[in-house]
């Protein structure tokens, strides 16, 4: 079974590359995308049974990924929310932890870790994803 993933990212190049990478290496299916806080919040809260994982950037065309994260706080524990950002500082990681984010990944150097995380969520051994990048 593929991990149904919703992506909140406003940069079209990053979004398309991320979808391609995750669909190929981590066996996810992108069920939708948003470029703004309002779009992300609306879709994730109005379609609670249609996603397993949300990947959220913090800086968006409108609003902030923090607002999306806050809207997802009361989700069931089997639905995961992670942050993928160029600003994965200690302060941001602490703020994300306060918003019950499951993981934070830095866009510049933790894409492999995100792939491994996705593989873990679908129950695939990590060895399957190693050495593929």
XYZ file of N, CA, C and O in Angstrom:
532
model
N 0.839 -1.184 0.000
C 0.000 0.000 0.000
C 0.887 1.254 0.000
O 1.878 1.335 0.706
N 0.529 2.208 -0.802
C 1.281 3.458 -0.898
C 0.799 4.444 0.167
O -0.359 4.432 0.544
N 1.698 5.271 0.631
C 1.401 6.278 1.648
C 0.745 7.483 0.977
O 1.357 8.140 0.134
N -0.509 7.754 1.316
C -1.240 8.886 0.720
C -0.722 10.173 1.352
O -0.891 10.397 2.539
N -0.108 11.010 0.508
C 0.636 12.163 1.012
C 0.115 13.459 0.411
O -0.091 13.559 -0.801
N -0.095 14.442 1.270
C -0.521 15.776 0.854
C 0.646 16.718 1.095
O 1.267 16.701 2.164
N 0.956 17.553 0.102
C 2.147 18.393 0.174
C 1.762 19.871 0.137
O 1.061 20.309 -0.774
N 2.227 20.611 1.135
C 2.012 22.056 1.202
C 3.368 22.712 0.934
O 4.231 22.762 1.813
N 3.546 23.163 -0.302
C 4.809 23.741 -0.767
C 4.489 24.713 -1.891
O 3.805 24.347 -2.840
N 4.979 25.939 -1.784
C 4.612 26.949 -2.785
C 5.563 27.039 -3.969
O 5.229 27.638 -4.984
N 6.727 26.430 -3.904
C 7.663 26.469 -5.020
C 7.359 25.305 -5.966
O 7.538 24.138 -5.595
N 6.885 25.593 -7.188
C 6.477 24.510 -8.092
C 7.605 23.548 -8.449
O 7.371 22.345 -8.561
N 8.820 24.045 -8.600
C 9.944 23.165 -8.945
C 10.246 22.211 -7.798
O 10.391 21.000 -8.005
N 10.332 22.744 -6.595
C 10.588 21.896 -5.420
C 9.451 20.895 -5.246
O 9.682 19.707 -5.012
N 8.214 21.357 -5.382
C 7.044 20.490 -5.205
C 7.069 19.321 -6.192
O 6.922 18.168 -5.803
N 7.295 19.609 -7.468
C 7.295 18.548 -8.479
C 8.460 17.584 -8.288
O 8.297 16.366 -8.437
N 9.637 18.110 -7.964
C 10.790 17.238 -7.705
C 10.562 16.363 -6.476
O 10.929 15.186 -6.465
N 9.968 16.940 -5.445
C 9.671 16.189 -4.230
C 8.683 15.071 -4.514
O 8.883 13.928 -4.090
N 7.626 15.384 -5.240
C 6.630 14.362 -5.577
C 7.286 13.236 -6.369
O 7.101 12.053 -6.057
N 8.073 13.584 -7.382
C 8.737 12.560 -8.190
C 9.652 11.679 -7.366
O 9.636 10.444 -7.485
N 10.447 12.298 -6.517
C 11.382 11.549 -5.678
C 10.647 10.624 -4.720
O 10.969 9.429 -4.608
N 9.640 11.148 -4.028
C 8.928 10.340 -3.038
C 8.096 9.239 -3.677
O 7.992 8.138 -3.131
N 7.503 9.510 -4.823
C 6.720 8.464 -5.495
C 7.628 7.333 -5.954
O 7.258 6.167 -5.873
N 8.828 7.669 -6.417
C 9.749 6.645 -6.910
C 10.455 5.894 -5.785
O 10.537 4.674 -5.803
N 10.981 6.626 -4.809
C 11.828 6.007 -3.790
C 11.103 5.597 -2.522
O 11.544 4.675 -1.834
N 10.034 6.281 -2.176
C 9.383 6.032 -0.887
C 7.984 5.460 -1.030
O 7.280 5.288 -0.047
N 7.559 5.184 -2.264
C 6.270 4.544 -2.514
C 5.099 5.330 -1.944
O 4.190 4.782 -1.347
N 5.145 6.646 -2.133
C 4.022 7.490 -1.717
C 3.188 7.832 -2.947
O 3.652 7.741 -4.079
N 1.964 8.214 -2.701
C 1.085 8.746 -3.730
C 0.692 10.147 -3.296
O 0.153 10.318 -2.195
N 0.965 11.121 -4.131
C 0.557 12.494 -3.821
C -0.940 12.611 -4.081
O -1.397 12.424 -5.204
N -1.691 12.905 -3.024
C -3.151 13.021 -3.161
C -3.586 14.457 -3.367
O -4.760 14.722 -3.615
N -2.642 15.387 -3.265
C -2.966 16.788 -3.485
C -1.841 17.682 -3.026
O -0.898 17.237 -2.358
N -1.956 18.949 -3.428
C -0.952 19.935 -3.039
C -1.632 21.263 -2.752
O -2.760 21.503 -3.193
N -0.930 22.096 -2.014
C -1.389 23.455 -1.734
C -0.182 24.376 -1.752
O 0.934 23.955 -1.442
N -0.436 25.644 -2.105
C 0.623 26.650 -2.109
C 0.456 27.663 -0.988
O 1.346 28.463 -0.749
N -0.702 27.648 -0.311
C -0.983 28.636 0.721
C -1.451 27.965 2.006
O -1.903 26.820 1.999
N -1.369 28.724 3.081
C -1.848 28.231 4.375
C -3.330 27.876 4.305
O -3.740 26.796 4.747
N -4.140 28.762 3.752
C -5.589 28.520 3.715
C -5.945 27.288 2.902
O -6.801 26.499 3.305
N -5.294 27.105 1.735
C -5.560 25.908 0.924
C -5.181 24.647 1.681
O -5.927 23.670 1.684
N -4.011 24.659 2.310
C -3.544 23.491 3.056
C -4.450 23.142 4.219
O -4.843 21.991 4.396
N -4.793 24.151 5.013
C -5.680 23.915 6.163
C -7.028 23.367 5.702
O -7.552 22.425 6.280
N -7.594 24.001 4.674
C -8.920 23.594 4.203
C -8.923 22.147 3.728
O -9.789 21.358 4.116
N -7.959 21.781 2.905
C -7.975 20.425 2.356
C -7.726 19.390 3.450
O -8.455 18.398 3.539
N -6.723 19.609 4.265
C -6.387 18.619 5.288
C -7.509 18.427 6.305
O -7.778 17.302 6.731
N -8.191 19.511 6.687
C -9.264 19.373 7.680
C -10.576 18.890 7.060
O -11.379 18.263 7.743
N -10.787 19.160 5.765
C -12.031 18.727 5.106
C -11.943 17.336 4.502
O -12.958 16.799 4.063
N -10.771 16.746 4.460
C -10.572 15.402 3.892
C -9.794 14.524 4.871
O -8.767 13.946 4.499
N -10.263 14.396 6.101
C -9.456 13.718 7.128
C -9.187 12.240 6.851
O -8.215 11.693 7.374
N -9.994 11.598 6.044
C -9.803 10.174 5.774
C -9.012 9.918 4.497
O -8.797 8.772 4.121
N -8.566 10.973 3.821
C -7.949 10.811 2.500
C -6.433 10.973 2.499
O -5.820 10.960 1.440
N -5.810 11.122 3.680
C -4.364 11.272 3.722
C -3.779 10.544 4.929
O -4.432 10.377 5.957
N -2.530 10.105 4.729
C -1.777 9.429 5.792
C -0.641 10.301 6.298
O -0.229 10.197 7.446
N -0.112 11.137 5.388
C 1.052 11.968 5.694
C 0.877 13.333 5.052
O 0.469 13.418 3.892
N 1.177 14.380 5.806
C 1.238 15.734 5.255
C 2.670 16.231 5.391
O 3.284 16.100 6.457
N 3.196 16.779 4.292
C 4.527 17.370 4.288
C 4.328 18.869 4.093
O 3.740 19.290 3.094
N 4.804 19.663 5.046
C 4.490 21.088 5.075
C 5.764 21.931 5.095
O 6.639 21.719 5.940
N 5.842 22.887 4.164
C 6.891 23.904 4.194
C 6.409 25.021 5.119
O 5.197 25.216 5.286
N 7.318 25.768 5.692
C 6.921 26.816 6.638
C 6.631 28.159 5.979
O 5.780 28.908 6.442
N 7.334 28.463 4.891
C 7.147 29.752 4.222
C 6.364 29.524 2.942
O 6.817 28.818 2.045
N 5.171 30.124 2.874
C 4.243 29.879 1.772
C 3.877 31.173 1.071
O 4.157 32.263 1.568
N 3.206 31.063 -0.077
C 2.762 32.257 -0.814
C 1.861 33.132 0.041
O 1.889 34.341 -0.048
N 1.017 32.504 0.806
C 0.115 33.216 1.717
C 0.141 32.482 3.045
O 0.063 31.265 3.087
N 0.276 33.223 4.108
C 0.257 32.601 5.423
C 1.548 31.856 5.717
O 2.596 32.134 5.144
N 1.430 30.897 6.617
C 2.595 30.169 7.106
C 2.254 28.697 7.280
O 1.114 28.345 7.593
N 3.258 27.880 7.110
C 3.073 26.468 7.398
C 2.726 26.216 8.856
O 2.093 25.210 9.188
N 3.103 27.130 9.741
C 2.760 26.970 11.161
C 1.246 26.935 11.354
O 0.735 26.194 12.201
N 0.516 27.712 10.565
C -0.946 27.683 10.633
C -1.506 26.348 10.169
O -2.484 25.839 10.730
N -0.886 25.761 9.152
C -1.297 24.433 8.681
C -1.040 23.402 9.771
O -1.893 22.559 10.063
N 0.119 23.488 10.398
C 0.465 22.549 11.470
C -0.518 22.652 12.629
O -0.966 21.630 13.164
N -0.873 23.878 13.000
C -1.825 24.074 14.098
C -3.181 23.471 13.751
O -3.848 22.883 14.615
N -3.588 23.581 12.491
C -4.885 23.027 12.073
C -4.897 21.505 12.127
O -5.969 20.905 12.217
N -3.730 20.884 12.092
C -3.637 19.418 12.094
C -3.362 18.827 13.477
O -3.199 17.616 13.611
N -3.313 19.651 14.474
C -2.930 19.190 15.820
C -3.795 18.073 16.369
O -3.299 17.184 17.061
N -5.082 18.112 16.101
C -5.997 17.134 16.704
C -6.227 15.910 15.819
O -7.217 15.204 15.986
N -5.319 15.637 14.910
C -5.447 14.485 14.016
C -5.230 13.184 14.793
O -4.584 13.184 15.848
N -5.748 12.072 14.260
C -5.458 10.770 14.877
C -3.960 10.472 14.797
O -3.273 10.953 13.886
N -3.460 9.676 15.712
C -2.017 9.429 15.797
C -1.455 8.713 14.576
O -0.263 8.819 14.295
N -2.274 7.997 13.827
C -1.764 7.304 12.644
C -1.591 8.246 11.444
O -0.975 7.874 10.456
N -2.102 9.458 11.523
C -1.863 10.459 10.478
C -0.654 11.283 10.906
O -0.639 11.869 11.974
N 0.333 11.334 10.049
C 1.594 11.990 10.386
C 1.720 13.327 9.661
O 1.279 13.476 8.529
N 2.335 14.285 10.351
C 2.611 15.596 9.775
C 4.086 15.878 9.992
O 4.589 15.783 11.119
N 4.767 16.204 8.891
C 6.189 16.535 8.976
C 6.435 17.880 8.304
O 5.657 18.321 7.461
N 7.520 18.507 8.687
C 7.936 19.783 8.106
C 9.156 19.521 7.242
O 10.074 18.789 7.645
N 9.155 20.122 6.054
C 10.309 20.111 5.166
C 10.612 21.567 4.846
O 9.835 22.239 4.163
N 11.720 22.068 5.387
C 11.991 23.503 5.303
C 13.478 23.786 5.170
O 14.306 22.989 5.619
N 13.788 24.915 4.577
C 15.176 25.391 4.551
C 15.559 26.013 5.889
O 16.717 26.377 6.085
N 14.607 26.153 6.783
C 14.826 26.832 8.060
C 14.584 25.885 9.226
O 13.850 26.210 10.164
N 15.202 24.722 9.183
C 15.017 23.724 10.226
C 15.980 23.978 11.382
O 16.790 23.131 11.752
N 15.892 25.162 11.951
C 16.755 25.550 13.072
C 16.278 24.897 14.359
O 15.178 24.326 14.417
N 17.072 25.027 15.391
C 16.680 24.491 16.701
C 15.377 25.131 17.172
O 14.483 24.439 17.666
N 15.249 26.453 17.019
C 14.021 27.146 17.436
C 12.806 26.655 16.653
O 11.734 26.439 17.227
N 12.958 26.480 15.350
C 11.849 25.993 14.522
C 11.478 24.573 14.933
O 10.301 24.229 15.039
N 12.465 23.737 15.171
C 12.190 22.352 15.590
C 11.430 22.329 16.922
O 10.513 21.536 17.101
N 11.794 23.226 17.834
C 11.077 23.297 19.120
C 9.639 23.758 18.917
O 8.719 23.217 19.521
N 9.447 24.756 18.076
C 8.091 25.258 17.797
C 7.250 24.173 17.142
O 6.079 23.999 17.479
N 7.855 23.426 16.229
C 7.139 22.335 15.573
C 6.761 21.246 16.574
O 5.666 20.687 16.513
N 7.662 20.951 17.508
C 7.350 19.965 18.547
C 6.156 20.419 19.382
O 5.290 19.608 19.742
N 6.066 21.714 19.660
C 4.922 22.250 20.408
C 3.616 22.074 19.635
O 2.547 21.998 20.229
N 3.704 22.025 18.319
C 2.518 21.853 17.467
C 2.286 20.383 17.106
O 1.520 20.073 16.197
N 2.947 19.480 17.829
C 2.784 18.032 17.661
C 3.178 17.525 16.279
O 2.593 16.571 15.754
N 4.189 18.154 15.688
C 4.734 17.687 14.416
C 5.514 16.404 14.679
O 6.202 16.274 15.686
N 5.398 15.451 13.768
C 6.048 14.158 13.959
C 7.533 14.168 13.622
O 8.304 13.390 14.188
N 7.950 15.039 12.695
C 9.369 15.120 12.328
C 9.608 16.420 11.569
O 8.688 16.978 10.977
N 10.865 16.869 11.586
C 11.280 18.056 10.842
C 12.501 17.674 10.015
O 13.440 17.072 10.536
N 12.467 18.031 8.733
C 13.565 17.724 7.823
C 14.029 19.001 7.139
O 13.211 19.828 6.746
N 15.342 19.129 6.962
C 15.931 20.256 6.263
C 15.969 19.934 4.772
O 16.481 18.887 4.369
N 15.441 20.844 3.948
C 15.408 20.621 2.502
C 16.796 20.427 1.914
O 16.964 19.694 0.951
N 17.781 21.096 2.476
C 19.108 21.094 1.863
C 19.895 19.817 2.109
O 20.751 19.466 1.303
N 19.614 19.107 3.197
C 20.465 17.938 3.479
C 19.758 16.757 4.148
O 20.440 15.837 4.593
N 18.430 16.776 4.219
C 17.750 15.661 4.892
C 16.659 15.015 4.037
O 15.749 14.395 4.565
N 16.786 15.098 2.713
C 15.804 14.447 1.846
C 15.873 12.930 2.001
O 14.849 12.251 2.044
N 17.089 12.381 2.105
C 17.224 10.937 2.318
C 16.536 10.510 3.611
O 15.901 9.455 3.666
N 16.654 11.326 4.644
C 15.989 11.018 5.917
C 14.469 11.059 5.758
O 13.756 10.244 6.352
N 13.970 11.988 4.946
C 12.529 12.039 4.681
C 12.079 10.784 3.945
O 11.040 10.200 4.278
N 12.842 10.345 2.962
C 12.511 9.107 2.244
C 12.466 7.934 3.221
O 11.526 7.136 3.212
N 13.466 7.834 4.077
C 13.498 6.752 5.068
C 12.297 6.838 6.010
O 11.701 5.816 6.366
N 11.937 8.035 6.426
C 10.774 8.226 7.293
C 9.514 7.703 6.599
O 8.709 6.998 7.212
N 9.346 8.054 5.332
C 8.173 7.594 4.577
C 8.151 6.067 4.493
O 7.092 5.442 4.657
N 9.303 5.474 4.239
C 9.380 4.013 4.178
C 9.008 3.392 5.523
O 8.295 2.386 5.576
N 9.456 3.992 6.612
C 9.105 3.498 7.950
C 7.597 3.560 8.180
O 7.018 2.650 8.770
N 6.974 4.639 7.729
C 5.541 4.817 7.962
C 4.708 3.771 7.235
O 3.637 3.431 7.676
N 5.189 3.292 6.113
C 4.427 2.270 5.410
C 4.875 0.873 5.805
O 4.420 -0.111 5.246
N 5.789 0.788 6.769
C 6.193 -0.508 7.285
C 7.254 -1.201 6.454
O 7.493 -2.381 6.613
N 7.919 -0.485 5.562
C 8.962 -1.065 4.737
C 10.287 -0.976 5.486
O 10.610 0.079 6.026
N 11.061 -2.059 5.490
C 12.366 -1.972 6.140
C 13.219 -0.893 5.503
O 13.169 -0.682 4.289
N 14.018 -0.236 6.308
C 14.854 0.857 5.822
C 15.843 0.404 4.759
O 16.206 1.164 3.885
N 16.280 -0.852 4.796
C 17.273 -1.330 3.844
C 16.758 -1.180 2.405
O 17.532 -1.026 1.482
N 15.463 -1.254 2.197
C 14.901 -1.117 0.857
C 15.245 0.231 0.269
O 15.522 0.372 -0.904
N 15.254 1.277 1.106
C 15.500 2.621 0.608
C 16.964 3.018 0.576
O 17.316 4.011 -0.015
N 17.842 2.244 1.172
C 19.256 2.635 1.243
C 19.944 2.395 -0.094
O 19.713 1.418 -0.762
N 20.793 3.330 -0.457
C 21.586 3.183 -1.646
C 20.858 3.427 -2.960
O 21.398 3.179 -4.016
N 19.636 3.896 -2.911
C 18.856 4.104 -4.132
C 19.053 5.502 -4.674
O 18.921 5.730 -5.860
N 19.377 6.461 -3.829
C 19.434 7.867 -4.240
C 20.438 8.174 -5.304
O 21.278 7.557 -5.720
